[in-house]
């Protein structure tokens, strides 16, 4: 209360001179709106580095950008249904290899699938059925299972265990393994022993 | 994770993997680790798509998983690793400088695919190299394998963690997710493979004499008859090792700028000698004696031992420098990174605020704490301007205030206010701004491309037409006519677009270099 110089008179609680303003009234304007979105800069930015290596890295970057779009890892958003089916759409489809994660060799895959097919009689019946079916799209899994069951009936369960030390468990949901998309179809010669000829006619892209 | 980092991650994921993967990835980065169903529920995407997205992310080492109690598997995204995707071109270019085209392609394949087996890499790279060679020549697998082995030996490529071998896999149901381990000694162990073969040239349909139908092309790779011998052993690029290389490069060029070529060569030799012996996070390199350095100098440099000793003493005595001399020489890596980060800060202040501000900034850096009056005196800048500059830098958080109260009630008139530079927090602030800049650059580039989409498509179509016409042999007049489909102003527009996009891309690359320096400094400080 002793500090009041007078009612209504503005008084600072600190020494105004310390901040840099003399006792006059030349205080800067009160700011009424947010600063501009693109404020003017006093100084021009430094020019970019140029040179052979910079050019090369730039070219690499742009190529990489194009390449990743064509990789199987680039997951396209499914299109919404179009009201009119366009004729040209059929001819604009880009061929993309499908990527199926998981180890490719039958050794690695079998341990996972092993427990599911333990009855040899059922398995043999299934094999016959499948062979009778003949053509038609065969998924890798089916072939793999067939192979696994053939293996089992031939070698028995014990041999599976002795296979390569690095067997990876095949779990649909927790994939970790990688594959090369080309290899994904035709990795194992045995898989397509009998059926390969038939399949060749059917495969269309 | 800051908003700027999340935004940048989202843009990078979208460019590399599409929108679905981006949605899942960003959701995981925001919320931390979550199980599968929760992700599907929270993002509103179908379970299938979530699985696919997770597969892609795990394949590229961007997401890891863990089995928690009660058998729940949770997925966690590695935000830092996603940000590394910005640096891929730099990694590939480094591999090119060290191991030429073969190395470049190997690293490129590994980065594009995340993890691969050695045989797959070798085959792919050989095929690609064969494409670029003249007709009749092919690339031998052995040469590619050699380069691969060299990359592994210098630790640029490392093994991925594997499922440990289990003796009896029939004891009950398998765990919901395998736990992956890799032992230190196996990390760089190359399996004994004898990959024999040559790269295959991909035959286009008109050149192919036997006229195999196009549908058969994926089946054509006949080598797939044999089972892959090293299935299960996957390799990935070792980004830390690349970072170590970048750091060494930065240090050597800094020394070259400050002193001369010879001293930079000496420093390079020292760093190379301690490359494999120093773990990546260590603050110092191994101590080396001057004799060892002398023996390891590159052959071209014939400087005598005395001259070497003189150089070493000079480097050790330099106040800014980063050496310690104590009967043997260390290289104080942490301090080196600190100097580099500080130099970055100084140059940013200079470019943004001018050279006088930079003078004040360097002054405060040197003297650690200064009062306003002292700043004016030491910098020899008039009071009003000095105040203005200080407040400007303060408002941008390059400089901070330290209060020292004289009385317990902290009255402002009786408190010292000292200006100081806190390097760590200024570096963090700058890093955050860098992330924002890169995000802005990417967005702008995408905007520019979208604006001119119609024109770009038109020009691509015209190019395709011209190429096909040239292949089938067309007259000059016809080609001319087709080229005129693109009018002159359109051509102009395309030129401008190309120039802008190149500039924006170059900016991204160079901001990433700053990001690398700042991140290395912050990481090295946090480790101590």
XYZ file of C-alpha atoms in Angstrom:
733
model
C 0.000 0.000 0.000
C 2.882 2.271 0.522
C 3.917 1.612 -3.015
C 0.785 3.125 -4.574
C 1.791 6.332 -6.251
C -1.774 7.197 -6.954
C -4.985 5.521 -7.939
C -5.218 4.452 -11.539
C -1.643 5.337 -12.244
C 0.331 2.517 -13.901
C 3.386 1.462 -11.966
C 5.778 -1.275 -12.769
C 6.837 -3.762 -10.160
C 10.376 -3.823 -11.453
C 12.946 -1.436 -12.669
C 11.881 -0.676 -16.225
C 15.341 0.523 -17.140
C 16.778 -2.910 -16.686
C 14.721 -4.139 -19.601
C 15.870 -1.374 -21.852
C 13.103 1.207 -21.922
C 13.657 4.685 -20.602
C 10.996 6.244 -18.450
C 9.268 7.650 -21.484
C 6.134 6.237 -23.060
C 7.699 4.651 -26.113
C 6.563 1.133 -25.299
C 6.042 -1.103 -28.329
C 2.500 -1.763 -29.568
C 0.427 -4.446 -27.994
C 0.258 -7.520 -30.206
C -3.365 -8.148 -31.172
C -3.128 -11.099 -33.539
C -0.907 -14.154 -34.017
C 2.296 -13.704 -36.009
C 1.944 -14.177 -39.781
C 2.025 -17.702 -41.161
C 4.904 -16.983 -43.524
C 6.890 -14.218 -41.854
C 9.402 -12.272 -43.894
C 12.954 -13.272 -43.258
C 15.698 -10.731 -43.121
C 18.253 -13.004 -44.668
C 18.112 -15.223 -47.712
C 18.605 -18.928 -47.082
C 21.950 -20.500 -47.852
C 22.070 -22.031 -51.350
C 21.965 -25.798 -51.587
C 25.088 -27.845 -52.025
C 25.665 -28.887 -55.593
C 28.036 -31.401 -57.006
C 28.331 -34.791 -58.571
C 27.674 -36.773 -55.439
C 24.683 -34.648 -54.524
C 23.251 -35.178 -57.995
C 23.761 -38.898 -57.730
C 22.079 -39.130 -54.348
C 19.191 -37.072 -55.698
C 18.781 -39.423 -58.643
C 18.918 -42.394 -56.267
C 16.206 -40.872 -54.123
C 13.876 -40.292 -57.013
C 14.450 -43.761 -58.409
C 13.843 -45.292 -55.030
C 10.569 -43.452 -54.784
C 9.403 -44.956 -58.039
C 10.701 -48.421 -57.226
C 8.937 -48.750 -53.889
C 5.606 -48.169 -55.581
C 6.149 -51.288 -57.671
C 7.302 -53.511 -54.830
C 4.925 -56.087 -53.425
C 5.182 -54.360 -50.056
C 3.237 -51.391 -51.304
C -0.261 -52.297 -50.273
C -2.836 -50.729 -52.546
C -5.991 -49.385 -50.995
C -8.924 -51.433 -52.173
C -11.051 -49.430 -54.545
C -14.604 -48.608 -53.773
C -17.136 -50.086 -56.126
C -17.528 -48.027 -59.225
C -20.991 -47.525 -60.597
C -19.955 -48.079 -64.194
C -17.274 -50.560 -65.032
C -14.786 -48.867 -67.268
C -13.532 -50.785 -70.253
C -10.074 -49.293 -70.034
C -9.548 -50.499 -66.488
C -8.891 -53.983 -67.730
C -5.937 -52.813 -69.714
C -4.426 -50.585 -67.118
C -3.837 -53.224 -64.486
C -0.265 -53.265 -63.395
C 1.271 -56.628 -62.840
C 2.462 -56.950 -59.288
C 4.000 -59.999 -57.804
C 2.280 -61.206 -54.737
C 4.289 -61.400 -51.611
C 3.532 -64.196 -49.238
C 5.562 -63.982 -46.081
C 6.979 -67.153 -44.705
C 9.899 -69.431 -45.284
C 9.822 -71.143 -48.595
C 11.502 -74.460 -48.125
C 9.368 -77.386 -47.234
C 11.686 -78.188 -44.356
C 10.912 -74.979 -42.563
C 7.226 -75.007 -43.305
C 6.531 -78.543 -42.306
C 7.254 -78.320 -38.639
C 4.496 -75.827 -38.317
C 1.994 -77.745 -40.304
C 3.117 -81.093 -39.051
C 0.825 -81.477 -36.100
C -2.250 -80.824 -38.217
C -1.966 -83.874 -40.448
C -1.039 -86.856 -38.456
C -3.316 -89.466 -39.836
C -1.682 -91.143 -42.844
C -4.855 -92.779 -44.115
C -6.733 -89.508 -44.300
C -3.788 -87.888 -45.898
C -3.503 -90.482 -48.637
C -7.163 -90.102 -49.386
C -6.733 -86.383 -49.654
C -3.834 -86.806 -52.017
C -5.917 -88.964 -54.266
C -8.723 -86.451 -54.214
C -6.421 -83.650 -55.095
C -4.842 -85.562 -57.916
C -8.227 -86.362 -59.287
C -9.122 -82.716 -59.194
C -6.252 -82.133 -61.560
C -6.156 -78.536 -62.843
C -7.369 -75.541 -61.052
C -5.576 -72.999 -58.947
C -3.589 -74.741 -56.332
C -2.561 -72.587 -53.487
C 0.880 -72.943 -52.049
C -0.513 -74.113 -48.768
C -2.262 -77.044 -50.333
C 0.833 -78.114 -52.108
C 2.828 -77.630 -49.006
C 0.451 -79.745 -46.998
C 0.498 -82.423 -49.593
C 4.226 -82.370 -49.538
C 4.281 -82.451 -45.799
C 2.015 -85.399 -45.694
C 3.972 -87.233 -48.342
C 7.076 -86.597 -46.321
C 5.444 -87.881 -43.206
C 4.223 -91.034 -44.710
C 7.616 -91.664 -46.187
C 9.973 -90.742 -43.439
C 7.935 -90.655 -40.310
C 7.808 -88.040 -37.669
C 11.274 -88.499 -36.291
C 13.077 -87.181 -39.312
C 11.303 -83.878 -39.160
C 12.894 -83.100 -35.868
C 16.354 -83.736 -37.127
C 16.027 -81.272 -39.907
C 17.989 -78.081 -40.115
C 18.702 -76.395 -36.855
C 17.144 -73.161 -37.933
C 13.556 -74.148 -38.458
C 11.149 -71.361 -38.102
C 7.676 -71.877 -36.856
C 5.125 -71.131 -39.406
C 2.442 -69.087 -37.890
C -0.028 -67.330 -40.096
C -0.442 -64.423 -37.807
C 3.021 -63.740 -36.598
C 5.015 -63.714 -39.751
C 8.602 -62.748 -39.533
C 10.247 -64.572 -42.334
C 10.907 -63.111 -45.669
C 10.787 -64.523 -49.075
C 11.632 -63.554 -52.527
C 8.432 -63.183 -54.396
C 9.691 -65.000 -57.453
C 10.662 -67.951 -55.332
C 7.346 -68.033 -53.614
C 5.729 -70.030 -56.323
C 8.386 -72.340 -57.499
C 10.837 -72.767 -54.807
C 10.624 -76.517 -54.475
C 10.873 -78.604 -57.548
C 9.071 -81.428 -55.806
C 5.968 -79.446 -55.203
C 5.121 -79.270 -58.791
C 6.330 -82.648 -59.849
C 3.227 -84.008 -61.443
C 1.110 -80.964 -61.681
C 3.514 -78.435 -63.056
C 2.516 -79.047 -66.662
C -1.148 -78.642 -65.918
C -0.577 -75.509 -63.923
C 1.337 -73.797 -66.651
C -1.693 -73.607 -68.854
C -3.899 -72.278 -66.152
C -1.721 -69.513 -64.844
C -2.866 -66.232 -66.215
C -1.903 -62.801 -65.114
C 6.990 -39.059 -29.954
C 6.441 -35.474 -30.894
C 3.758 -34.433 -33.340
C 6.378 -33.426 -35.867
C 7.985 -36.872 -35.744
C 4.646 -38.615 -36.089
C 3.731 -36.461 -39.073
C 7.035 -37.207 -40.760
C 6.700 -40.928 -40.078
C 3.230 -40.866 -41.556
C 4.459 -39.203 -44.756
C 7.374 -41.606 -45.117
C 5.245 -44.693 -44.537
C 2.689 -43.477 -47.011
C 5.278 -42.923 -49.715
C 6.896 -46.304 -49.216
C 4.053 -48.622 -48.386
C 0.709 -47.030 -49.121
C -2.135 -45.827 -46.989
C -3.160 -48.955 -45.157
C 0.302 -49.626 -43.808
C 0.616 -45.963 -42.960
C -2.583 -45.995 -40.935
C -1.546 -49.016 -38.919
C 2.010 -47.784 -38.489
C 1.014 -44.347 -37.275
C -1.546 -45.801 -34.930
C 1.125 -48.005 -33.351
C 3.574 -45.131 -33.064
C 0.963 -43.012 -31.329
C -0.359 -45.576 -28.921
C 2.637 -47.716 -28.101
C 2.419 -51.477 -28.041
C -0.917 -53.106 -28.714
C -2.258 -56.536 -29.556
C -3.683 -57.423 -32.943
C -7.372 -57.188 -32.226
C -7.106 -53.868 -30.475
C -5.321 -52.428 -33.486
C -8.019 -53.701 -35.814
C -10.737 -52.342 -33.592
C -9.208 -48.942 -32.993
C -8.289 -48.228 -36.576
C -11.466 -49.659 -37.997
C -9.655 -51.804 -40.552
C -10.339 -55.447 -41.244
C -8.216 -58.062 -39.546
C -6.797 -59.240 -42.869
C -5.523 -55.858 -43.776
C -4.035 -55.302 -40.359
C -2.204 -58.599 -40.663
C -0.896 -57.696 -44.064
C 0.251 -54.289 -42.882
C 1.957 -55.784 -39.854
C 3.715 -58.328 -42.042
C 5.118 -55.588 -44.206
C 6.193 -53.511 -41.219
C 7.813 -56.447 -39.441
C 9.557 -57.483 -42.623
C 11.175 -54.082 -42.804
C 12.194 -54.050 -39.138
C 9.836 -51.210 -38.354
C 7.653 -53.104 -35.909
C 8.666 -55.638 -33.288
C 6.545 -58.021 -31.292
C 6.635 -59.495 -27.854
C 4.728 -62.151 -26.017
C 3.311 -60.855 -22.790
C 1.841 -62.786 -19.946
C -1.265 -64.777 -20.675
C -0.008 -65.361 -24.181
C -0.985 -61.988 -25.580
C 1.269 -60.828 -28.373
C 1.819 -57.097 -28.556
C 3.233 -55.135 -31.457
C 5.343 -52.068 -31.072
C 6.513 -49.625 -33.690
C 10.029 -48.208 -33.741
C 9.581 -44.565 -34.589
C 13.317 -43.941 -34.894
C 13.669 -46.691 -37.409
C 10.864 -45.278 -39.529
C 12.683 -41.949 -39.654
C 15.737 -43.728 -41.025
C 13.853 -44.351 -44.255
C 14.705 -40.790 -45.168
C 18.351 -41.750 -45.206
C 18.191 -44.741 -47.553
C 19.711 -42.969 -50.565
C 22.658 -41.910 -48.443
C 23.290 -45.484 -47.285
C 23.166 -46.745 -50.836
C 25.528 -44.057 -52.044
C 27.991 -44.835 -49.248
C 27.970 -48.507 -50.240
C 28.711 -47.405 -53.777
C 31.706 -45.350 -52.744
C 33.101 -48.191 -50.656
C 32.247 -51.263 -52.695
C 31.287 -49.914 -56.115
C 28.208 -50.940 -58.065
C 27.924 -54.445 -56.676
C 27.945 -53.199 -53.115
C 25.502 -50.480 -54.010
C 22.984 -52.943 -55.426
C 23.366 -55.359 -52.527
C 22.603 -52.653 -50.000
C 19.762 -51.346 -52.121
C 18.127 -54.764 -52.297
C 18.520 -55.277 -48.582
C 16.997 -51.919 -47.793
C 14.118 -52.370 -50.213
C 13.254 -55.828 -48.948
C 14.053 -55.512 -45.276
C 15.414 -58.998 -44.818
C 16.742 -61.417 -47.393
C 18.694 -64.624 -47.603
C 22.173 -64.422 -49.053
C 21.343 -66.546 -52.058
C 18.339 -64.412 -52.923
C 20.396 -61.234 -52.726
C 23.210 -62.639 -54.808
C 20.874 -63.873 -57.501
C 18.942 -60.638 -57.742
C 22.003 -58.442 -57.821
C 23.687 -60.621 -60.434
C 20.602 -60.391 -62.599
C 20.458 -56.647 -62.264
C 24.116 -56.202 -63.047
C 23.829 -58.466 -66.044
C 21.068 -56.271 -67.421
C 23.358 -53.299 -67.461
C 26.262 -55.087 -69.045
C 26.812 -55.392 -72.756
C 25.214 -58.185 -74.676
C 26.809 -61.506 -74.154
C 28.426 -60.659 -70.863
C 27.043 -61.910 -67.575
C 27.821 -61.304 -63.955
C 29.168 -64.246 -62.060
C 27.614 -65.140 -58.712
C 31.035 -65.594 -57.167
C 31.929 -61.966 -57.557
C 28.688 -60.823 -55.998
C 29.155 -63.298 -53.144
C 32.613 -61.930 -52.514
C 31.320 -58.414 -52.202
C 28.577 -59.652 -49.911
C 31.108 -61.368 -47.679
C 33.210 -58.229 -47.567
C 30.187 -56.207 -46.543
C 29.523 -58.664 -43.749
C 33.138 -58.632 -42.626
C 33.106 -54.892 -42.251
C 29.810 -55.195 -40.407
C 27.732 -53.236 -42.887
C 25.407 -56.198 -43.206
C 24.360 -58.320 -40.301
C 22.224 -61.309 -39.542
C 18.666 -61.020 -38.444
C 17.640 -62.610 -35.151
C 16.367 -66.160 -35.556
C 14.111 -68.554 -33.796
C 16.345 -70.614 -31.546
C 16.552 -74.286 -32.427
C 14.215 -76.334 -30.322
C 14.997 -79.941 -29.595
C 11.500 -81.178 -29.341
C 8.924 -79.230 -31.183
C 6.009 -81.423 -30.181
C 5.800 -80.513 -26.546
C 2.420 -78.894 -26.502
C 1.215 -76.050 -28.691
C 3.830 -73.681 -30.049
C 3.994 -70.277 -28.389
C 1.896 -67.570 -30.017
C 4.972 -65.823 -31.271
C 8.545 -66.999 -31.502
C 11.156 -65.150 -29.515
C 14.038 -64.272 -31.731
C 17.613 -64.338 -30.621
C 20.921 -63.806 -32.262
C 24.208 -64.474 -30.565
C 27.023 -61.968 -30.858
C 29.427 -64.335 -32.484
C 26.939 -65.471 -35.079
C 25.975 -62.016 -36.115
C 28.563 -61.782 -38.854
C 29.001 -65.423 -39.653
C 28.501 -66.169 -43.331
C 27.238 -69.673 -44.058
C 29.330 -71.810 -46.362
C 27.479 -71.597 -49.591
C 28.717 -72.411 -52.977
C 26.614 -70.259 -55.168
C 27.479 -71.117 -58.686
C 25.868 -69.433 -61.567
C 25.640 -66.350 -63.618
C 23.190 -63.533 -63.772
C 20.269 -64.009 -66.084
C 19.278 -61.396 -68.521
C 15.579 -60.844 -68.519
C 14.454 -61.526 -72.038
C 11.830 -59.259 -73.457
C 9.171 -60.911 -75.547
C 10.296 -59.685 -78.952
C 13.896 -60.709 -78.509
C 13.069 -64.135 -77.230
C 13.641 -66.665 -79.950
C 11.631 -69.474 -78.452
C 8.724 -67.124 -77.939
C 7.739 -68.177 -74.465
C 4.460 -66.592 -73.526
C 4.595 -63.706 -71.118
C 2.681 -65.623 -68.500
C 5.556 -67.992 -68.123
C 8.046 -65.362 -67.196
C 7.883 -65.761 -63.435
C 8.290 -69.488 -63.809
C 11.222 -69.160 -66.076
C 13.903 -68.862 -63.432
C 14.993 -72.440 -63.669
C 17.405 -72.288 -60.791
C 14.479 -72.555 -58.445
C 14.434 -76.287 -58.857
C 16.988 -76.697 -56.097
C 15.979 -76.018 -52.535
C 17.653 -72.938 -51.162
C 20.510 -74.106 -48.971
C 20.496 -71.210 -46.585
C 16.813 -70.782 -46.029
C 16.168 -69.382 -42.614
C 19.306 -67.276 -42.456
C 18.282 -63.718 -43.185
C 20.414 -60.657 -43.495
C 19.694 -57.011 -42.966
C 21.602 -53.794 -43.420
C 23.365 -52.693 -40.252
C 22.391 -49.054 -40.021
C 24.506 -48.358 -36.944
C 27.630 -49.189 -38.838
C 26.668 -46.775 -41.590
C 26.083 -44.125 -38.957
C 29.507 -44.757 -37.554
C 30.925 -44.252 -41.020
C 29.027 -40.978 -41.489
C 30.253 -39.763 -38.142
C 33.840 -40.524 -39.038
C 33.402 -38.750 -42.336
C 32.016 -35.680 -40.607
C 34.901 -35.585 -38.151
C 37.564 -36.022 -40.805
C 36.139 -33.266 -42.967
C 35.848 -30.977 -39.946
C 39.528 -31.528 -39.156
C 40.426 -30.958 -42.796
C 38.566 -27.654 -42.747
C 40.156 -26.549 -39.556
C 43.685 -27.688 -40.240
C 45.039 -29.314 -43.352
C 44.779 -32.413 -45.445
C 47.556 -34.278 -43.650
C 46.020 -33.901 -40.214
C 42.715 -35.095 -41.562
C 44.463 -38.158 -42.979
C 45.982 -38.854 -39.587
C 42.614 -38.594 -37.929
C 41.086 -40.828 -40.574
C 43.753 -43.441 -39.930
C 43.129 -43.325 -36.214
C 39.411 -43.714 -36.695
C 39.841 -46.574 -39.110
C 42.108 -48.399 -36.725
C 39.550 -48.229 -33.988
C 36.592 -48.964 -36.263
C 36.006 -52.534 -35.321
C 37.353 -52.359 -31.789
C 35.230 -49.473 -30.588
C 31.627 -50.301 -29.764
C 29.203 -47.959 -31.413
C 28.213 -45.945 -28.390
C 31.620 -45.475 -26.828
C 32.688 -41.940 -25.977
C 36.360 -42.589 -26.751
C 38.222 -44.676 -29.230
C 40.803 -47.175 -28.124
C 44.071 -45.630 -27.059
C 46.690 -45.838 -29.750
C 50.377 -45.202 -29.576
C 52.059 -42.924 -32.066
C 54.067 -45.849 -33.395
C 50.934 -47.736 -34.292
C 49.579 -44.701 -36.050
C 52.810 -44.306 -37.928
C 52.695 -47.857 -39.126
C 49.090 -47.657 -40.219
C 49.306 -44.511 -42.256
C 48.339 -45.055 -45.863
C 51.174 -45.929 -48.154
C 51.165 -42.732 -50.175
C 51.955 -40.588 -47.192
C 55.645 -40.486 -46.619
C 55.951 -38.227 -43.651
C 58.621 -38.939 -41.146
C 57.998 -39.930 -37.576
C 58.971 -36.515 -36.242
C 56.564 -34.769 -38.512
C 53.827 -37.146 -37.406
C 54.617 -36.409 -33.785
C 54.427 -32.706 -34.474
C 51.049 -33.092 -36.084
C 49.780 -35.154 -33.206
C 50.925 -32.593 -30.673
C 49.297 -29.859 -32.721
C 46.025 -31.747 -32.820
C 46.212 -32.459 -29.114
C 46.878 -28.864 -28.193
C 44.148 -27.380 -30.265
C 41.566 -25.995 -27.830
C 38.581 -26.894 -29.967
C 39.985 -30.263 -30.698
C 39.012 -33.449 -29.657
C 42.134 -35.287 -28.810
C 43.540 -36.305 -25.570
C 47.134 -36.984 -25.171
C 48.131 -39.160 -22.303
C 51.005 -41.313 -23.468
C 48.725 -42.493 -26.168
C 46.106 -40.847 -28.213
C 42.436 -41.183 -27.841
C 39.868 -39.590 -29.902
C 37.207 -38.122 -27.738
C 34.205 -38.989 -29.818
C 31.574 -37.493 -27.604
C 33.310 -34.144 -27.586
C 33.722 -34.321 -31.340
C 30.010 -34.772 -31.777
C 29.434 -31.919 -29.362
C 31.616 -29.624 -31.420
C 29.834 -30.611 -34.586
C 26.436 -29.984 -33.022
C 27.588 -26.637 -31.670
C 28.936 -25.651 -35.053
C 25.554 -26.516 -36.561
C 23.781 -24.330 -34.007
C 26.152 -21.463 -34.642
C 25.664 -21.580 -38.361
C 21.879 -21.723 -37.979
C 21.961 -18.621 -35.793
C 24.171 -16.899 -38.296
C 21.970 -17.676 -41.253
C 18.770 -16.801 -39.488
C 19.656 -13.731 -37.512
C 22.825 -12.344 -39.035
C 26.466 -12.231 -38.191
C 26.162 -9.924 -35.188
C 23.728 -12.235 -33.521
C 26.104 -15.046 -34.299
C 28.854 -13.105 -32.576
C 26.744 -12.712 -29.457
C 25.794 -16.384 -29.581
C 29.383 -17.534 -29.827
C 30.312 -15.184 -27.015
C 27.691 -16.592 -24.688
C 28.748 -20.114 -25.653
C 32.307 -19.388 -24.804
C 31.708 -17.580 -21.532
C 28.918 -19.868 -20.428
C 26.936 -17.292 -18.379
C 26.740 -13.588 -19.049
C 24.690 -10.712 -17.840
C 23.098 -8.349 -20.282
C 25.548 -5.562 -19.590
C 28.485 -7.901 -20.007
C 27.167 -9.097 -23.347
C 27.036 -5.554 -24.625
C 30.557 -4.875 -23.446
C 32.212 -8.005 -24.720
C 30.461 -8.083 -28.054
C 31.048 -4.371 -28.659
C 27.550 -3.905 -29.970
C 25.381 -0.936 -28.924
C 23.046 -1.668 -26.060
C 19.736 -1.360 -27.836
C 20.725 -3.670 -30.670
C 22.300 -6.162 -28.342
C 19.117 -6.343 -26.308
C 17.018 -6.744 -29.384
C 19.153 -9.583 -30.662
C 19.275 -11.337 -27.347
C 15.527 -11.236 -26.991
C 15.067 -12.497 -30.514
C 17.298 -15.466 -29.855
C 15.652 -15.994 -26.500
C 12.221 -16.116 -28.051
C 13.414 -18.786 -30.471
C 14.961 -20.770 -27.636
C 18.527 -20.718 -28.820
C 19.518 -18.916 -25.643
C 18.011 -19.394 -22.223
C 17.908 -17.362 -19.054
C 19.303 -18.457 -15.767
C 17.901 -16.704 -12.723
C 20.053 -16.190 -9.672
C 18.064 -14.596 -6.889
C 19.786 -12.398 -4.377
C 16.965 -12.504 -1.902
C 14.713 -15.397 -0.941
C 11.631 -13.661 -2.305
C 12.959 -13.730 -5.879
C 12.083 -10.115 -6.490
C 12.865 -9.299 -10.082
C 14.721 -6.119 -9.259
C 17.012 -8.032 -6.972
C 17.744 -11.036 -9.200
C 20.566 -11.661 -11.583
C 19.489 -12.777 -14.999
C 22.210 -14.567 -16.859
C 22.104 -15.584 -20.474
C 23.366 -19.028 -21.242
C 23.300 -21.598 -24.008
C 22.131 -25.054 -23.062
C 23.487 -27.044 -25.974
C 21.449 -30.158 -25.399
C 18.109 -28.418 -25.276
C 18.977 -26.118 -28.171
C 19.979 -29.188 -30.184
C 16.688 -30.872 -29.374
C 14.764 -27.784 -30.372
C 16.639 -27.586 -33.651
C 16.086 -31.274 -34.324
C 12.383 -30.829 -33.824
C 12.420 -27.962 -36.307
C 14.317 -30.140 -38.772
C 11.653 -32.812 -38.592
C 9.024 -30.184 -39.216
C 10.986 -28.841 -42.180
C 11.319 -32.221 -43.798
C 7.617 -32.890 -43.322
C 6.844 -29.529 -44.933
C 9.193 -30.249 -47.807
C 7.594 -33.602 -48.498
C 4.123 -32.135 -48.348
C 5.028 -29.335 -50.688
C 6.585 -31.746 -53.149
C 3.473 -33.904 -53.089
C 1.324 -30.843 -53.594
C 3.365 -29.695 -56.581
C 3.175 -33.121 -58.140
C -0.549 -33.343 -57.575
C -1.189 -29.922 -59.063
C 0.494 -30.924 -62.269
C -0.716 -34.480 -62.379
C -2.602 -34.103 -65.611
C 0.369 -32.585 -67.330
C 2.739 -35.228 -66.019
C 0.517 -38.027 -67.208
C 0.228 -36.435 -70.614
C 3.973 -36.123 -70.949
C 4.470 -39.733 -69.866
C 1.992 -40.895 -72.478
C 3.707 -38.884 -75.170
C 7.066 -40.332 -74.197
C 5.674 -43.823 -74.311
C 4.237 -43.195 -77.761
C 7.506 -41.785 -79.027
C 9.461 -44.709 -77.605
C 7.216 -47.291 -79.186
C 7.272 -45.457 -82.480
C 11.014 -45.288 -82.455
C 11.202 -48.986 -81.740
C 9.048 -49.800 -84.708
C 10.903 -47.319 -86.867
C 9.106 -44.100 -87.616
C 9.973 -41.065 -89.649
C 11.328 -37.884 -88.256
C 8.217 -35.977 -89.283
C 5.911 -38.241 -87.344
C 8.036 -38.008 -84.219
C 8.063 -34.263 -84.581
C 4.298 -34.232 -84.770
C 3.928 -36.291 -81.646
C 6.352 -34.125 -79.768
C 4.340 -31.093 -80.642
C 1.435 -32.525 -78.724
C 3.045 -30.880 -75.763
C 2.873 -27.159 -76.324
C 5.676 -24.779 -75.460
C 4.065 -23.267 -72.346
C 3.329 -26.770 -71.154
C 6.920 -27.661 -71.670
C 7.869 -24.637 -69.680
C 5.563 -25.717 -66.906
C 7.087 -29.158 -66.871
C 10.563 -27.683 -66.666
C 9.597 -25.554 -63.712
C 7.964 -28.507 -62.013
C 11.020 -30.643 -62.499
C 13.290 -27.967 -61.142
C 11.121 -27.426 -58.098
C 10.796 -31.091 -57.312
C 14.553 -31.548 -57.630
C 15.166 -28.643 -55.331
C 12.748 -29.937 -52.720
C 14.285 -33.388 -52.872
C 17.783 -31.984 -52.511
C 16.605 -29.977 -49.513
C 15.244 -33.091 -47.859
C 18.538 -34.865 -48.322
C 20.541 -32.021 -46.861
C 18.259 -31.417 -43.923
C 18.658 -35.103 -43.198
C 22.407 -34.564 -42.849
C 21.756 -32.014 -40.123
C 19.276 -34.375 -38.517
C 21.969 -37.036 -38.426
C 24.478 -34.776 -36.659
C 22.019 -33.596 -34.074
C 20.648 -37.058 -33.411
C 24.138 -38.486 -32.971
C 25.006 -35.790 -30.491
C 21.833 -36.207 -28.478
C 22.186 -39.969 -28.473
C 25.778 -39.822 -27.343
C 24.920 -37.394 -24.554
C 22.030 -39.509 -23.344
C 24.213 -42.569 -23.139
C 26.645 -41.048 -20.651
